[in-house]
Coordinates of C-alpha atoms and ligand atoms in Angstrom, one line a residue:
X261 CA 134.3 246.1 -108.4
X262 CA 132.0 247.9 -110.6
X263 CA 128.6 246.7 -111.4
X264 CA 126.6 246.7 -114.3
X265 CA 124.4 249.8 -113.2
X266 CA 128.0 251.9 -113.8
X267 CA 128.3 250.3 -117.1
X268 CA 125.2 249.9 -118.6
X269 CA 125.3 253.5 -120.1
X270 CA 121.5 254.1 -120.5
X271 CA 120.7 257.3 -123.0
X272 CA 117.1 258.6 -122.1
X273 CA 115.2 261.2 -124.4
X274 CA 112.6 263.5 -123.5
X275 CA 110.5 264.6 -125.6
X276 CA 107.2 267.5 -125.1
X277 CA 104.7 266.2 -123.5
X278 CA 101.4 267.6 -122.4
X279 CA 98.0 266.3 -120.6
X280 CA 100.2 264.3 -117.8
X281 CA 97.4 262.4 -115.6
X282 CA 97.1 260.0 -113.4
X283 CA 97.8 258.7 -109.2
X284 CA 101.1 257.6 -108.4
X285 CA 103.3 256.5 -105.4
X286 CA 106.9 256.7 -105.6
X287 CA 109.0 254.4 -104.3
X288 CA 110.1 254.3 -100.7
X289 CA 112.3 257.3 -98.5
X290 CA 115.8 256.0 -99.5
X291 CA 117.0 258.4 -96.0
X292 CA 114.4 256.4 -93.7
X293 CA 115.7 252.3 -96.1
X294 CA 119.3 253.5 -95.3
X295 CA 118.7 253.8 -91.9
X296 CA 115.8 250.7 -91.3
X297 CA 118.5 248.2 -93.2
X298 CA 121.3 249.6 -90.5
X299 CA 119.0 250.0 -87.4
X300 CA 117.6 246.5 -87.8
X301 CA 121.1 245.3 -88.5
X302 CA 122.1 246.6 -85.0
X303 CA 119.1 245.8 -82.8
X304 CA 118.2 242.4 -81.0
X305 CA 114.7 240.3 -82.8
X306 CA 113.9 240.3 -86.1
X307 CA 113.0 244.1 -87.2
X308 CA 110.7 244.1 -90.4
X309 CA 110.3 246.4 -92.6
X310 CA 107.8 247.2 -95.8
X311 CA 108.0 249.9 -98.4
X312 CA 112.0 249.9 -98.3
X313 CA 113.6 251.5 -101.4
X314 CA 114.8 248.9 -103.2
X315 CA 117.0 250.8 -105.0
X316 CA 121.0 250.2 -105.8
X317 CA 122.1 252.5 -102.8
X318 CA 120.0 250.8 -100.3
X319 CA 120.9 246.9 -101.7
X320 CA 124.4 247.9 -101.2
X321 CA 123.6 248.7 -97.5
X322 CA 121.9 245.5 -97.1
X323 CA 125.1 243.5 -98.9
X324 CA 127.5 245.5 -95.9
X325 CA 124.9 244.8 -93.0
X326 CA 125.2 241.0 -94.2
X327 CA 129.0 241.5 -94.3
X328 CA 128.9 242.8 -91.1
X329 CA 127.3 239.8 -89.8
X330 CA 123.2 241.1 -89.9
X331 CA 121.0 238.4 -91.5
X332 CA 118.5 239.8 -94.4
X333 CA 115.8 238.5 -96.0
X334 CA 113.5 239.8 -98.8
X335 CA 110.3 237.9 -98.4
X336 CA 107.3 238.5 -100.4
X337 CA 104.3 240.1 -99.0
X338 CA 101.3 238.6 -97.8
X339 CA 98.8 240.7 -100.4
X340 CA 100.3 238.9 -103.1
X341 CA 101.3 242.2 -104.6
X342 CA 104.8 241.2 -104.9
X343 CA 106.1 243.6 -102.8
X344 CA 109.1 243.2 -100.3
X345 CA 108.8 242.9 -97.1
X346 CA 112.3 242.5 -95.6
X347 CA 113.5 240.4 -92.2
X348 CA 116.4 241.8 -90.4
X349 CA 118.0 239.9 -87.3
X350 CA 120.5 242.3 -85.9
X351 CA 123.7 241.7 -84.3
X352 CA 123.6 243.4 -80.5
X353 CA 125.7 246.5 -79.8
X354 CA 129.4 245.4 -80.9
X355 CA 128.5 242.5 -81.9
X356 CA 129.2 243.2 -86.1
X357 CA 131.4 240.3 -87.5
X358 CA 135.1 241.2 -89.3
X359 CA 134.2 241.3 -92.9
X360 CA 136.1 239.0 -95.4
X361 CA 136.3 241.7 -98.1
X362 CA 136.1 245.1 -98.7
X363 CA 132.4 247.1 -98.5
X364 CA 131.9 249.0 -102.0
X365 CA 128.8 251.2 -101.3
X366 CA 128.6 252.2 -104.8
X367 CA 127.2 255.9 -105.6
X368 CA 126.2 256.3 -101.9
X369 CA 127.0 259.0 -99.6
X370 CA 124.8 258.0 -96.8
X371 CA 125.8 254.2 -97.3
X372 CA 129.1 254.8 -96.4
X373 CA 129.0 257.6 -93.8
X374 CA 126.3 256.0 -91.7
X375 CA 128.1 252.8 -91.6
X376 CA 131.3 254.2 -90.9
X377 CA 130.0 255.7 -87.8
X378 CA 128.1 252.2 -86.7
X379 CA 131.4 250.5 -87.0
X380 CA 133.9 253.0 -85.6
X381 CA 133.3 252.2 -82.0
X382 CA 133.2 248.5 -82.5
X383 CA 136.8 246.4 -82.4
X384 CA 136.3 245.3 -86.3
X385 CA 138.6 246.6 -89.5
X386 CA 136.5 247.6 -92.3
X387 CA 137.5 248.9 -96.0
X388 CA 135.4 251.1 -97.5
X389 CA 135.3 251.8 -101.3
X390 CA 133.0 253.1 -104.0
X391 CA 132.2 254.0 -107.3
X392 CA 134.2 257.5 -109.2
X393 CA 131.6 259.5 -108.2
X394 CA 131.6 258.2 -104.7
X395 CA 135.6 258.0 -104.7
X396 CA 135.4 262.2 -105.3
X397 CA 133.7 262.6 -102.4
X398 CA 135.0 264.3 -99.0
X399 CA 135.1 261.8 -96.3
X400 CA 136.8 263.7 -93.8
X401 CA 133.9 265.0 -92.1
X402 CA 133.4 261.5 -90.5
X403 CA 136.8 260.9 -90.4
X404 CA 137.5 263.6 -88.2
X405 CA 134.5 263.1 -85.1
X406 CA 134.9 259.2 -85.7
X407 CA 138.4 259.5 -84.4
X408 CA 137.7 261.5 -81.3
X409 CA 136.0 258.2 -80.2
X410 CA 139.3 256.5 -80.5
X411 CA 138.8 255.1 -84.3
X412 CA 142.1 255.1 -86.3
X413 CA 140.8 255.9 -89.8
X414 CA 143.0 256.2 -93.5
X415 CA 141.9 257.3 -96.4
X416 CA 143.3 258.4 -100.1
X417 CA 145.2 261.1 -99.9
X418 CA 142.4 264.3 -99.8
X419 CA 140.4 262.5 -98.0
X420 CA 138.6 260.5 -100.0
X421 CA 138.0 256.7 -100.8
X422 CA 139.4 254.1 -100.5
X423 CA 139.1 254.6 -96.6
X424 CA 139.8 251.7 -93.6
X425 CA 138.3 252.1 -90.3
X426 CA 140.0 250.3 -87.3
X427 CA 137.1 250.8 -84.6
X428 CA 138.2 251.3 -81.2
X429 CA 138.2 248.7 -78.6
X430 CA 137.6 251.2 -75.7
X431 CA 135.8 254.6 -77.6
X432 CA 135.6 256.9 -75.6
X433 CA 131.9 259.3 -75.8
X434 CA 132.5 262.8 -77.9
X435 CA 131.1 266.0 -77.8
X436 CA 130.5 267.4 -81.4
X437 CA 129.1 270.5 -82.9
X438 CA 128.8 270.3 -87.0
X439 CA 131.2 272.7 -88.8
X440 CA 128.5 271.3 -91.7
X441 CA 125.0 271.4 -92.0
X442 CA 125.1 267.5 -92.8
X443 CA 122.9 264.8 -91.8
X444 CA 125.3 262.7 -92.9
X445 CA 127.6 263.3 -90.4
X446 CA 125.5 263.9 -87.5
X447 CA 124.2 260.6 -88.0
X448 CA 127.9 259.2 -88.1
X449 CA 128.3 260.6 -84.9
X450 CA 125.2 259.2 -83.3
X451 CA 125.3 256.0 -84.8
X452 CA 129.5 255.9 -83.0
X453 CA 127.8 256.9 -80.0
X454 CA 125.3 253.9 -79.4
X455 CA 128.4 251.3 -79.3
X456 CA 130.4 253.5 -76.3
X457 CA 130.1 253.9 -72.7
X458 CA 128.6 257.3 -71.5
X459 CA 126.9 260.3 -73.3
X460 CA 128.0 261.1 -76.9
X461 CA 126.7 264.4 -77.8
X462 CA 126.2 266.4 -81.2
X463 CA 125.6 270.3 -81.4
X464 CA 123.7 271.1 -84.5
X465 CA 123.2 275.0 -85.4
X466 CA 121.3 274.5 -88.7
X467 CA 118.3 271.7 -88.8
X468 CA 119.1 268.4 -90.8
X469 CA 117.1 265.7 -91.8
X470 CA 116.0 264.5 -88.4
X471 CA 115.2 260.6 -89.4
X472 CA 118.4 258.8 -87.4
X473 CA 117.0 260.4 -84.4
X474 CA 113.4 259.4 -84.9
X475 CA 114.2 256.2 -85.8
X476 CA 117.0 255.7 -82.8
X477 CA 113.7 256.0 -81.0
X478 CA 111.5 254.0 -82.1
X479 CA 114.2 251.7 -81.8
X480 CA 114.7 252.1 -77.6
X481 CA 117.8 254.0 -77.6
X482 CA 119.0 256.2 -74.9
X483 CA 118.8 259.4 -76.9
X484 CA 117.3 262.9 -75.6
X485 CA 117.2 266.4 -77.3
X486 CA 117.1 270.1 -76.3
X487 CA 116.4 272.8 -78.6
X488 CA 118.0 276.5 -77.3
X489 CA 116.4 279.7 -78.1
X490 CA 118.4 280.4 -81.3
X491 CA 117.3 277.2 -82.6
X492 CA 120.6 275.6 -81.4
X493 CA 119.7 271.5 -81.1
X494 CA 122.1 269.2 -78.8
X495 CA 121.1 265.6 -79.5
X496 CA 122.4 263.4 -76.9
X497 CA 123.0 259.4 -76.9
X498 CA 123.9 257.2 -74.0
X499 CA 125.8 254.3 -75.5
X500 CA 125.4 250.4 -74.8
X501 CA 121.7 250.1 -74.5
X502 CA 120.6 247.1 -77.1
X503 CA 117.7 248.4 -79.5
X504 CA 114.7 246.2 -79.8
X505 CA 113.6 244.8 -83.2
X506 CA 110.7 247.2 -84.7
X507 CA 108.4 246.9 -87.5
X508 CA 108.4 249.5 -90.4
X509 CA 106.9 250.9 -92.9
X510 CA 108.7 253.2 -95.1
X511 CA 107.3 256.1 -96.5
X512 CA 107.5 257.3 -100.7
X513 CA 110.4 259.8 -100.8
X514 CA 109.7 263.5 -101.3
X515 CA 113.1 263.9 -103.2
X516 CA 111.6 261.1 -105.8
X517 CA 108.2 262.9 -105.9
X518 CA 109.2 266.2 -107.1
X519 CA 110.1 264.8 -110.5
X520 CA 106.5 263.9 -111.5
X521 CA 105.1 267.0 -109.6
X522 CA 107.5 269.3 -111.2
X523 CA 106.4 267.6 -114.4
X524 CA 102.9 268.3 -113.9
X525 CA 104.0 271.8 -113.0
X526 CA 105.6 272.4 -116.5
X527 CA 103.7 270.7 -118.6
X528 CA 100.3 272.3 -120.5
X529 CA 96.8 270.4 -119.1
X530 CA 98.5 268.1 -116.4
X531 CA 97.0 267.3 -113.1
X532 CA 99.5 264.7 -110.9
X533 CA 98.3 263.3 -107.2
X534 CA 101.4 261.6 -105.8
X535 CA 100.2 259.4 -102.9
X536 CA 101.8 258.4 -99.4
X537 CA 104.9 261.0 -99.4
X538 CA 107.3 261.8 -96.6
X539 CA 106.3 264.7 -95.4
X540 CA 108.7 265.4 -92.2
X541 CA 109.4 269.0 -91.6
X542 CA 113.3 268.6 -92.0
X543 CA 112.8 267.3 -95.8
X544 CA 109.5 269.6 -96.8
X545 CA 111.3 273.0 -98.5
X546 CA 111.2 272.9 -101.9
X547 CA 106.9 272.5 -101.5
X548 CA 107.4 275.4 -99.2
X549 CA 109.5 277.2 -102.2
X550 CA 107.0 275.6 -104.6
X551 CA 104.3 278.0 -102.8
X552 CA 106.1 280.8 -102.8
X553 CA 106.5 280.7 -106.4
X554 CA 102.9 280.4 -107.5
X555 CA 102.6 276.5 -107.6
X556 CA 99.6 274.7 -107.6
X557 CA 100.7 272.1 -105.2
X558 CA 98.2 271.0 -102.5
X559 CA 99.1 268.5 -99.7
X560 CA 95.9 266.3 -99.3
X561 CA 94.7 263.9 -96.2
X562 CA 97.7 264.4 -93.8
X563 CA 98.1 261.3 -91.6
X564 CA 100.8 259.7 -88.8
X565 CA 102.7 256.9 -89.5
X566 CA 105.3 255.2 -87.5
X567 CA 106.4 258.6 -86.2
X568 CA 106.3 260.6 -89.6
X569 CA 104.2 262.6 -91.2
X570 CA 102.6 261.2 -94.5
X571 CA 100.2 262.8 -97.2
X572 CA 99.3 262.9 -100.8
X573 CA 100.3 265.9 -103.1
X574 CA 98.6 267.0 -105.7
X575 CA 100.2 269.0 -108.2
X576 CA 98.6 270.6 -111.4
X577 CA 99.9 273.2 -114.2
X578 CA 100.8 276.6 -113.6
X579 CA 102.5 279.6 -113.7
X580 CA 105.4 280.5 -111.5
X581 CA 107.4 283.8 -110.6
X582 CA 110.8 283.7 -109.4
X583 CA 111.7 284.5 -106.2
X584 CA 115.0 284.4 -103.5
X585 CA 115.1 281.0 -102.0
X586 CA 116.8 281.8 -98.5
X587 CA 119.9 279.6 -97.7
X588 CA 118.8 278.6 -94.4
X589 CA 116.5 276.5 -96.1
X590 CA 119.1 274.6 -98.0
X591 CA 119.3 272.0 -95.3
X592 CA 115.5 270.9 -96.3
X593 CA 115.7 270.7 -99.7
X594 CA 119.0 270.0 -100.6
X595 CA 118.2 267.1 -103.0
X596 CA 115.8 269.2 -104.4
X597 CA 117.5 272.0 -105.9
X598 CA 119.0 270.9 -109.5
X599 CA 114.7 270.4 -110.5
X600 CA 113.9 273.6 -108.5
X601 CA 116.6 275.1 -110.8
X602 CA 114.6 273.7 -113.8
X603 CA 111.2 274.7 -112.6
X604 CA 112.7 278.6 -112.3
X605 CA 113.7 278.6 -115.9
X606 CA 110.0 278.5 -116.6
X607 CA 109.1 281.2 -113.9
X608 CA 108.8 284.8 -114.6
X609 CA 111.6 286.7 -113.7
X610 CA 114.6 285.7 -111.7
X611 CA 114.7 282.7 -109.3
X612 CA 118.0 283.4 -106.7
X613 CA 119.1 279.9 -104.6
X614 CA 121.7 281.0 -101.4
X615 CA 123.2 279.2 -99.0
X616 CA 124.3 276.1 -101.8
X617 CA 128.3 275.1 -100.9
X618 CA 127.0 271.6 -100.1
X619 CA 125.5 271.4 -103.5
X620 CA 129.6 271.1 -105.0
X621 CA 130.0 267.5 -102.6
X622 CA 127.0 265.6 -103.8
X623 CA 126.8 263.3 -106.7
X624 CA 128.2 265.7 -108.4
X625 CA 129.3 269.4 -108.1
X626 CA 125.7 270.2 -108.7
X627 CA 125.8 273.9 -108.3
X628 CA 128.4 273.5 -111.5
X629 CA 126.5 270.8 -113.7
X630 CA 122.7 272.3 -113.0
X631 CA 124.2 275.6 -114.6
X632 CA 126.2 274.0 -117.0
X633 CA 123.1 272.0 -118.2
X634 CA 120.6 274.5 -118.1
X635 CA 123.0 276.9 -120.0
X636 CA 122.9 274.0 -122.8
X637 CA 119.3 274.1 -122.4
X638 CA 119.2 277.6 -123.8
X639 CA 118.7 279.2 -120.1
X640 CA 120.4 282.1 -118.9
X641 CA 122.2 281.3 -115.5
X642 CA 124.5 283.0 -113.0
X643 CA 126.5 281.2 -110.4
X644 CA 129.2 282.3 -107.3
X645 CA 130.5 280.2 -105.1
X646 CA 127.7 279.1 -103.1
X647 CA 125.0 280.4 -105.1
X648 CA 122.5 280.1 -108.4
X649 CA 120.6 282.6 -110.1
X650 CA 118.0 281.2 -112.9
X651 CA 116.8 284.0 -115.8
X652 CA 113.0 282.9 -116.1
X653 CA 111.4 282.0 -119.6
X654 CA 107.8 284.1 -118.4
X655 CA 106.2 280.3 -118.9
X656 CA 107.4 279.6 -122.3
X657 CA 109.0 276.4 -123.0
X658 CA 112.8 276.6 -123.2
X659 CA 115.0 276.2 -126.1
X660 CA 116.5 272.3 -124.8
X661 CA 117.6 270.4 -127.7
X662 CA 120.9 269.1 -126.0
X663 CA 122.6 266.2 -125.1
X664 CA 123.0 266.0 -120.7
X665 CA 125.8 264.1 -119.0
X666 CA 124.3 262.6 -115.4
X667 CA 127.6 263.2 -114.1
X668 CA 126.8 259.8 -112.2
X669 CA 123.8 261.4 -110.7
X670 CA 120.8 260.5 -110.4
X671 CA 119.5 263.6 -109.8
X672 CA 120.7 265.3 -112.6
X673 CA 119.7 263.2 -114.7
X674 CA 115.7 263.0 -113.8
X675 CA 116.1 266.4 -113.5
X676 CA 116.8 267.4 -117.5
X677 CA 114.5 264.7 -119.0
X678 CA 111.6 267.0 -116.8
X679 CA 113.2 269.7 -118.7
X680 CA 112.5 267.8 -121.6
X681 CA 109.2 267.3 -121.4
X682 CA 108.6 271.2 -121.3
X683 CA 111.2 271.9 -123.7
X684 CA 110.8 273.2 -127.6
X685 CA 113.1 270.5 -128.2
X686 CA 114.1 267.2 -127.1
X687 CA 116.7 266.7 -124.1
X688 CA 118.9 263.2 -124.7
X689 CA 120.2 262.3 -120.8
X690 CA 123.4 260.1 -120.9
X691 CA 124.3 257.8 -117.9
X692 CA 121.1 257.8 -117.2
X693 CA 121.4 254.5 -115.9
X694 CA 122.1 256.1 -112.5
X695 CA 118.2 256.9 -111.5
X696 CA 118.3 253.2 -110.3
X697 CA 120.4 254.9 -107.3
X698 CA 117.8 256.2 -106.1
X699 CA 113.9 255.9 -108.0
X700 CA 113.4 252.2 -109.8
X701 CA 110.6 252.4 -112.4
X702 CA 111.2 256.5 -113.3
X703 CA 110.4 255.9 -116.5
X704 CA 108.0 253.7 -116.2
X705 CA 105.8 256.0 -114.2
X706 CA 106.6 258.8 -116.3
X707 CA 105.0 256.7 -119.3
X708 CA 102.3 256.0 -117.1
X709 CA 101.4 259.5 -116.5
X710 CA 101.6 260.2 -120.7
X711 CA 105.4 262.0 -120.4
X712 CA 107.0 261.2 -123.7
X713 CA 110.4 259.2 -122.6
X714 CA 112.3 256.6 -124.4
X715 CA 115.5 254.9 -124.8
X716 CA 117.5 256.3 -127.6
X717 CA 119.6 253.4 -128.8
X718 CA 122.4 253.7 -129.6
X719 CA 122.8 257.3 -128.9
X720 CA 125.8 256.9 -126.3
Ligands
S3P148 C1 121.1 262.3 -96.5 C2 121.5 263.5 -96.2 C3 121.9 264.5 -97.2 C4 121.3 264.2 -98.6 C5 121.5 262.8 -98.9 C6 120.8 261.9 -97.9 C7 120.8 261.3 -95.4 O1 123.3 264.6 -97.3 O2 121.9 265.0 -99.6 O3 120.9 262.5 -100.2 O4 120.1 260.3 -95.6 O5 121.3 261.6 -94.3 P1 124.1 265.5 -96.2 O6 123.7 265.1 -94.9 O7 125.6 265.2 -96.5 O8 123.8 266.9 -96.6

């Protein structure tokens, strides 16, 4: 089934813009929605949460939670501001229904590779599909853990979607260390392990995104980590506990937040604060890279909240110089890097981004389109296999001028129409009806804060 979000065909133009102003939030962490909608679906009470991304990713997680047998209700709240606060009552370990139909998660990743894990160890038969991005995308990463628990798993030939899940009746607990540096698929794992006897444990060499395990417990899980001196962590979960019903907030997403920073960044006179960001270590590199480069980026009134770090950033014009991102960052700002590519082609000299092979399973083959678009941009780029070098413009605005296919990413797309705004020339961004993914009300922020985008009818 495809929905209108795949169809729509939205064409976005970008224009120069200069002066952007103005206080912001973004809307909520769609890493920490994912995994409130499925961790509320699981535990015993009713688990609420505020602040959830609701975003088309996240919505399709809440339709396969209901299909799974969770109840969830949007409910308004109390301020009268309108926003959502959302009721989950969970189902109990093993306790997900058989769904009717197939699950289509859409354009998500995470959507399907988290569940997948939560129902692997559970006696239910699940089909997953998704969208032709999605349906490009590896899925036997899960696939191959997920059946050391006892799981019998098929999938398209390659590996990919459509993919049905018969979890095992009797799983039996895993030991896995990540041949990828994937959140993803740690997560998978974990998730697997909280519905089977015993201690399921996953080795992780390389730091990922560390939200399943915060939230795992917060939640009451049986979950314990070690960390050995080479920075090897082992992340242990002792299966059949119940979780107990928490209450939420969600956090704005940092991956969200760099567009109107970067924005600020680029363009001439602007001064951005962008209020109440994620700021957990595991997703904080490309500020980190940010300062290296020369930005003025400031992280203002750092705070606690339920078990994160929050703060405001502040972000105002300025000059950057390229530099060597190293790839053992990749893991914490791997959403980040097709608008780091686009700050560096403002920089002065040469930006170099190592370590990127994971960049060629997102979305899209990012690594591939981020060059490709940037080179239509009028930018001088390099690539290898799991790298990107960007040729700095010494602060001058770039040629742009060109017409930039999403790619069914959402990324991607936000990403140019920055460009845009910084550009000589306008950038038009086709399919650009995929930012609803992932950041409801872009553009309508971006008008807020004076950046110059409209819809160019017509234009598809
Ligand atoms: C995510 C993990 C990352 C990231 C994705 C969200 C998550 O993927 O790219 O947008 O919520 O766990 P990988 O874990 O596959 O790198």
């Amino acid at each position: 089934m495809r929905n209108e979000q795949e169809t729509s065909g939205l064409v976005l133009r970008a224009a120069p813009s200069r002066g952007l102003a103005g206080e912001v939030e973004v809307p909520g962490d769609k890493s920490v929605s994912h995994r409130a909608v499925m961790l509320g679906a699981l535990a015993i009470g009713t688990t609420r949460v505020s602040g959830l991304l609701e975003a088309a990713d996240v919505l399709r997680t809440v339709q396969a939670m209901a299909a799974l047998g969770a109840r969830l209700e949007r409910h308004s709240a109390q301020d009268g501001s309108g926003a959502g606060v959302w009721h989950i009552d969970g189902v109990g370990v093993r306790g997900w229904r058989q769904p009717e139909e197939a699950i289509d998660f859409g354009n998500s990743g995470t959507g399907v590779r988290l569940t997948a894990g939560l129902v692997a160890t559970t006696p239910v038969k699940v089909i997953f599909t998704g969208d032709e991005s999605l349906s490009k995308r590896p899925m036997t990463r899960i696939v191959e853990p997920l059946g050391r628990f006892g799981a019998r798993i098929d999938t398209a030939p390659g590996g990919t979607l459509p993919m049905r899940i018969s979890g095992a009746a009797e799983p039996v607990p895993v030991e896995y260390e990540l041949p990828v540096p994937s959140a993803q698929v740690k997560s998978a794992v974990l998730l697997a392990g909280l519905a089977t006897p015993g201690t399921t444990t996953v080795i992780e060499p390389v730091a990922s995104r560390d939200h399943t395990e915060r939230m795992l417990k917060a939640f009451g899980a049986d979950i314990a980590e070690e960390v050995d001196e080479q920075g090897v962590r082992r992340i242990h979960v002792t299966g059949m506990k119940e979780l107990s019903a928490q209450e939420i907030v969600v956090p704005g997403d940092p991956s969200s937040a760099a567009f109107p920073l970067a924005a600020a960044i680029l363009c001439a006179d602007s001064r951005v604060l962008v209020q109440n960001v994620l700021l957990n270590p595991t997703r904080t590199g490309l500020i980190e890279t940010l300062h290296e480069m020369g930005a003025e980026i400031r992280i203002l009134n750092p705070r606690q909240s339920g078990g994160e770090i929050v703060g405001d950033l502040l972000a105002e014009t300025s000059g950057l110089r390229g530099i060597t991102v190293p790839g053992g960052r990749a893991p914490s700002m791997i959403d980040e890097y097709p608008i780091l590519a686009v700050l560096a082609a403002f920089a002065q000299g040469t930006t170099r981004m190592e370590g990127l092979a994971e960049l060629r399973v997102k979305e899209c083959d990012r690594l591939a389109v981020t060059a490709q678009a940037l080179a239509a941009c009028g930018v001088t780029v390099r690539t290898g296999e799991d790298w990107l070098e960007v040729d700095g413009s010494g602060g001058k605005a770039v040629p742009g001028g060109a017409v930039i296919d999403s790619h069914h990413d959402h990324r991607i797309a936000m990403s140019f129409l920055v460009l845009g705004l910084a550009a000589q020339q306008p950038v038009t961004v086709r399919g650009a009806e995929m930012i609803a993914t992932s950041f409801p009300g872009f553009t309508q922020l971006m008008r807020s804060l004076g950046a110059d985008i409209t819809e160019a009818a017509g234009a598809a």
